[in-house]
Short mmCIF file of N, CA and C and ligand atoms in Angstrom, two decimals:
data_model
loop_
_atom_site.label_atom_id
_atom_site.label_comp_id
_atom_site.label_asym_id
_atom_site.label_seq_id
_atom_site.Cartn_x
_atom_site.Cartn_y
_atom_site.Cartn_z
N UNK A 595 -10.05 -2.07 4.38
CA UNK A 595 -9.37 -0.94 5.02
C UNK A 595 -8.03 -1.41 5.58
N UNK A 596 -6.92 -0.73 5.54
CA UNK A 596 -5.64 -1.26 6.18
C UNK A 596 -5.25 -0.19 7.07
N UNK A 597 -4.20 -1.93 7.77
CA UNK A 597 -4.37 -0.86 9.05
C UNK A 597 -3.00 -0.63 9.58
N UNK A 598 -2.71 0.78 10.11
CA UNK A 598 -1.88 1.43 9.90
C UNK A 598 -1.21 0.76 11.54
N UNK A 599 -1.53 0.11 12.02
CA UNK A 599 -0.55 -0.54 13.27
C UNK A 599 -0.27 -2.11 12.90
N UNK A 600 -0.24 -2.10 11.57
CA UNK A 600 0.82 -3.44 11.00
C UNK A 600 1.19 -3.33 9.82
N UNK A 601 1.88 -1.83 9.17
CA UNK A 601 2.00 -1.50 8.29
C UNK A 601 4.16 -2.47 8.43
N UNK A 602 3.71 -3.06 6.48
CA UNK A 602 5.58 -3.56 6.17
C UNK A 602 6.31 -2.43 7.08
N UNK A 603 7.09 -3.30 7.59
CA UNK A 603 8.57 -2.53 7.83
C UNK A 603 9.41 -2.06 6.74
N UNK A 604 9.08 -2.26 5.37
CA UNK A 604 9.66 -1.41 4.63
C UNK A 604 9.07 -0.57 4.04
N UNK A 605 7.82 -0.19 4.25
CA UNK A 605 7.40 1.13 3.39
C UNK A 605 8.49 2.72 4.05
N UNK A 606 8.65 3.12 3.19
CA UNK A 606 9.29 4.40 2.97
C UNK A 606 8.47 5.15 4.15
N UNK A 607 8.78 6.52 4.93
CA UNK A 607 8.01 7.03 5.61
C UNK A 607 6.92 7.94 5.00
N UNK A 608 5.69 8.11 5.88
CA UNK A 608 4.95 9.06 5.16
C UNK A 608 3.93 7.91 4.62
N UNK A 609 2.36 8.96 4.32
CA UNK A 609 1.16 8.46 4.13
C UNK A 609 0.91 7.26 3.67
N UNK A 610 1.58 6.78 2.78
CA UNK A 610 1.16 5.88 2.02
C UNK A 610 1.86 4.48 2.32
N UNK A 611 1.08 3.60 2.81
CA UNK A 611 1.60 2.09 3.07
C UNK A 611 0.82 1.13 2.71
N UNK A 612 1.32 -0.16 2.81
CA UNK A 612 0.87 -1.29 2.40
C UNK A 612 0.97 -2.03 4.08
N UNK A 613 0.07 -2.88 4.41
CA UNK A 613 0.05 -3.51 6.10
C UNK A 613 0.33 -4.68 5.54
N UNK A 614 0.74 -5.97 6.46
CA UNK A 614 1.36 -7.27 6.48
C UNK A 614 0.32 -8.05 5.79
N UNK A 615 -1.32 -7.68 5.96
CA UNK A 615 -1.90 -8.65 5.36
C UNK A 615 -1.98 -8.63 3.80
N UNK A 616 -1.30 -8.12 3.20
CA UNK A 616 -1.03 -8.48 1.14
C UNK A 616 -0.75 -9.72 1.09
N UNK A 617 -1.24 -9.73 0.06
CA UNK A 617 -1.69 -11.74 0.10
C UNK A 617 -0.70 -11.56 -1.53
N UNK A 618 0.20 -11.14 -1.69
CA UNK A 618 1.10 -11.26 -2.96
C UNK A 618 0.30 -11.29 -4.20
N UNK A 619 -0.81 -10.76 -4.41
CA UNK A 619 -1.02 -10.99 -5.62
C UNK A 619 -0.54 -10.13 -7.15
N UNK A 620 0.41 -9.23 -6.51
CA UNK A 620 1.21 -8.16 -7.69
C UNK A 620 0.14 -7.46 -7.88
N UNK A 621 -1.09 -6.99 -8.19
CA UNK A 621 -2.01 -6.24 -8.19
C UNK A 621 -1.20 -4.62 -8.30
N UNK A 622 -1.11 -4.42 -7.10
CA UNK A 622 -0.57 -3.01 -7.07
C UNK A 622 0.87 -2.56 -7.37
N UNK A 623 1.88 -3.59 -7.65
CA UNK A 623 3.37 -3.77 -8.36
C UNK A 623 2.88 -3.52 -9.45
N UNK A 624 2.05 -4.06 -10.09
CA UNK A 624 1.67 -4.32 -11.79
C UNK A 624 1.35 -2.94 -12.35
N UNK A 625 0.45 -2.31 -11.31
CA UNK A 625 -0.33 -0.93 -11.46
C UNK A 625 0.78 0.24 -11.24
N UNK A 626 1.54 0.07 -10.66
CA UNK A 626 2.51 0.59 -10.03
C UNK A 626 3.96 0.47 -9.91
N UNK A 627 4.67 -0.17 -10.61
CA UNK A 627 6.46 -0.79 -9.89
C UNK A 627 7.34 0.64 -9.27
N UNK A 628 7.00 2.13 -9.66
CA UNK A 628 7.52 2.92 -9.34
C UNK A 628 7.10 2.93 -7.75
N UNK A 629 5.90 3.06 -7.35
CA UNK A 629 5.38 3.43 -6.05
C UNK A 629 6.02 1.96 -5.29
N UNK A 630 5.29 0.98 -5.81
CA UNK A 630 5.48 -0.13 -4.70
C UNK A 630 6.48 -1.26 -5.06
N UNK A 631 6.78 -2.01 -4.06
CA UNK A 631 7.69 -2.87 -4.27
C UNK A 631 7.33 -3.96 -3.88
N UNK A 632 8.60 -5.32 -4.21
CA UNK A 632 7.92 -6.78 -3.46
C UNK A 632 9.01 -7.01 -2.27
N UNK A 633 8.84 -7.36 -1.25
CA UNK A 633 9.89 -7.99 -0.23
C UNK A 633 10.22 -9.33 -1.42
N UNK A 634 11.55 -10.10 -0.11
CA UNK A 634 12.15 -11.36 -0.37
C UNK A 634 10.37 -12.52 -0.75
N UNK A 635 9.48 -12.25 0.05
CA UNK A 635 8.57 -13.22 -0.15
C UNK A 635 6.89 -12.51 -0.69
N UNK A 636 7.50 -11.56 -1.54
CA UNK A 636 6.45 -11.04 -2.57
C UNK A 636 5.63 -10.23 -2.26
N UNK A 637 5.41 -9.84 -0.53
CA UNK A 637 4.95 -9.09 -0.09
C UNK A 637 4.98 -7.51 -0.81
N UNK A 638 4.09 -6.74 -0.99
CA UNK A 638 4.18 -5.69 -1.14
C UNK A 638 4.78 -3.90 -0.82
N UNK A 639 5.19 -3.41 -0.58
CA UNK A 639 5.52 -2.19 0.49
C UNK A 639 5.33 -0.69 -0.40
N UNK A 640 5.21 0.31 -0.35
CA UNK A 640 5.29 1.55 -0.58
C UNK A 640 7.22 1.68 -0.56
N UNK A 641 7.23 1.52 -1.77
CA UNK A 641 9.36 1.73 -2.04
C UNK A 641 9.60 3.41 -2.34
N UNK A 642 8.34 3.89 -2.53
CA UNK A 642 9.09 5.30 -3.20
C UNK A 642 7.22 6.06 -3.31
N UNK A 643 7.13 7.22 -2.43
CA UNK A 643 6.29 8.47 -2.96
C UNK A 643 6.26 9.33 -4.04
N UNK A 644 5.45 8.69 -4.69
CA UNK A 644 5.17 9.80 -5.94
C UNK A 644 4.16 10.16 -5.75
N UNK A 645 3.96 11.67 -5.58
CA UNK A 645 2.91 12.61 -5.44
C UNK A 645 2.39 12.76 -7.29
N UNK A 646 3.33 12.95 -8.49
CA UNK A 646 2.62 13.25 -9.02
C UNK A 646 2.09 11.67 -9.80
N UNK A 647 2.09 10.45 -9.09
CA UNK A 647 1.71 9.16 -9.28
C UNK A 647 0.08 9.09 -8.72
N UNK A 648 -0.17 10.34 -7.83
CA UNK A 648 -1.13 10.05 -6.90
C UNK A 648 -2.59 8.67 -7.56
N UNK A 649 -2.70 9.53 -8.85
CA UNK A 649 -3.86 8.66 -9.37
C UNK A 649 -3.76 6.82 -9.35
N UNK A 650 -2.13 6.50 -9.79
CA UNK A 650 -1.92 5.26 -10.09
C UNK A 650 -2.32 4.94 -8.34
N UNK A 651 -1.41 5.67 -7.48
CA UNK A 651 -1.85 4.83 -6.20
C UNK A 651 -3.09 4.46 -5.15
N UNK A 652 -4.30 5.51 -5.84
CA UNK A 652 -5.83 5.40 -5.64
C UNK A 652 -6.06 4.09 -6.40
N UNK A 653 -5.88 3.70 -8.01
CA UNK A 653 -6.37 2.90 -8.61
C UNK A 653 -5.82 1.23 -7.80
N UNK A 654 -4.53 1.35 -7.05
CA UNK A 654 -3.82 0.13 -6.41
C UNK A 654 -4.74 0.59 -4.85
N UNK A 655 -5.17 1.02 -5.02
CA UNK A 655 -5.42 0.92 -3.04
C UNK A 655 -6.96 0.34 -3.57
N UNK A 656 -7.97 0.83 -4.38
CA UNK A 656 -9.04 0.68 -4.83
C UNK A 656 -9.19 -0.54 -4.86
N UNK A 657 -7.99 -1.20 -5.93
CA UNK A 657 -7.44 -2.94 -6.66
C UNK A 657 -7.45 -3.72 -5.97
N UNK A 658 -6.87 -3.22 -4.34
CA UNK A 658 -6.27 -4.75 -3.69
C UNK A 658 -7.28 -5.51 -3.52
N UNK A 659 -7.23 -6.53 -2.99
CA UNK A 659 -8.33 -7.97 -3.30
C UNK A 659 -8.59 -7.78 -1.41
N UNK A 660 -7.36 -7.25 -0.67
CA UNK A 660 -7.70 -7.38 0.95
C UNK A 660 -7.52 -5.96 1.41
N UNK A 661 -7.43 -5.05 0.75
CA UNK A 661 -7.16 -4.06 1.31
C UNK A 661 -6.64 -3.46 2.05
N UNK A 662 -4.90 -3.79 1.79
CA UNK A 662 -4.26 -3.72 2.33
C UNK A 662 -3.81 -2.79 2.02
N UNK A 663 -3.77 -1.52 1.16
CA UNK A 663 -3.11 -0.26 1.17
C UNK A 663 -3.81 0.65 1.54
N UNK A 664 -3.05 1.66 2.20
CA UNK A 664 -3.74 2.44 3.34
C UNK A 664 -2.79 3.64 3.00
N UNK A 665 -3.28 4.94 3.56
CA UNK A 665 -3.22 6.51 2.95
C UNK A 665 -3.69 7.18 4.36
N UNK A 666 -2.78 7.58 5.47
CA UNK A 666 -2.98 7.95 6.44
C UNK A 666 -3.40 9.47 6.47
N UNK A 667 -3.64 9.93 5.04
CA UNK A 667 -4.66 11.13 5.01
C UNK A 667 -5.60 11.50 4.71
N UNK A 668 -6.40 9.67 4.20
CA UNK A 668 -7.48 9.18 3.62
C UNK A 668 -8.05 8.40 4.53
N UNK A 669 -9.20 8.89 6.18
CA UNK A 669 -9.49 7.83 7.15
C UNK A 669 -10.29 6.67 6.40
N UNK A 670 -11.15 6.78 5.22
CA UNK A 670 -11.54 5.98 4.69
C UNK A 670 -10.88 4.96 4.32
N UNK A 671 -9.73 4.91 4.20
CA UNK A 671 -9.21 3.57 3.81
C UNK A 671 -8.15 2.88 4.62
N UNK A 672 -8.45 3.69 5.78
CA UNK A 672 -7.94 2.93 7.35
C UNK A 672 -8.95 2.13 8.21
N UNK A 673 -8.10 1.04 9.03
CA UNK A 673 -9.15 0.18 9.87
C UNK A 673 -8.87 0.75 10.94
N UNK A 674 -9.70 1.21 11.69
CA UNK A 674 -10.01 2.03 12.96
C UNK A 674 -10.21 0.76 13.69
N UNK A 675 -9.65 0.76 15.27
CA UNK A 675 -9.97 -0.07 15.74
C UNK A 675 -10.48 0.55 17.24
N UNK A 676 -11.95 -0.09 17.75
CA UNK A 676 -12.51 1.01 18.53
C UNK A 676 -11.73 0.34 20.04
S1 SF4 B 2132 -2.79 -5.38 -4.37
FE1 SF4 B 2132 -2.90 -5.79 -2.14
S2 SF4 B 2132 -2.69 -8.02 -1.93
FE2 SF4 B 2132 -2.04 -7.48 -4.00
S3 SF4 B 2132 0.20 -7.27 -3.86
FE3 SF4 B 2132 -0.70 -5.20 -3.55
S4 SF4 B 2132 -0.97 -4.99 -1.32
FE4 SF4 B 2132 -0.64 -7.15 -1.77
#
């Protein structure tokens, strides 16, 4: 689950982000280069919303290995912290 109070400083605004813990493995770039992007050190981010991408960006949030993409209109795939 990712969590939306350490989401990249560069994801685009709006639902869909990637949080600091992406461990670079291109996973969701590969699935995706339109939606997501890499920082200077390969990190991942949400570069651009595509609504009609929606499916590709379920199959990259599904993919990640740490679960680091998160959909702030999907609580399921947020880390709630009590
Ligand atoms: S799939 Fe997850 S760990 Fe891999 S690059 Fe994307 S956000 Fe990072």
């Amino acid at each position: 689950m990712a969590d939306p109070n350490r989401r990249h400083a560069q994801n685009v605004s709006g639902a869909w982000f990637v949080d600091t813990r992406c461990i670079s493995c291109d996973t969701c770039t590969d699935v995706s280069p339109e939606i997501f992007g890499r920082d200077a050190d390969r990190k991942a981010y949400v570069r651009e919303h595509r609504p009609d991408e929606e499916a590709l960006f379920r199959s990259a949030l599904e993919s990640c290995p740490v679960e680091a993409v998160g959909d702030l209109e999907d609580p399921v795939s947020l880390r709630v912290r009590g």
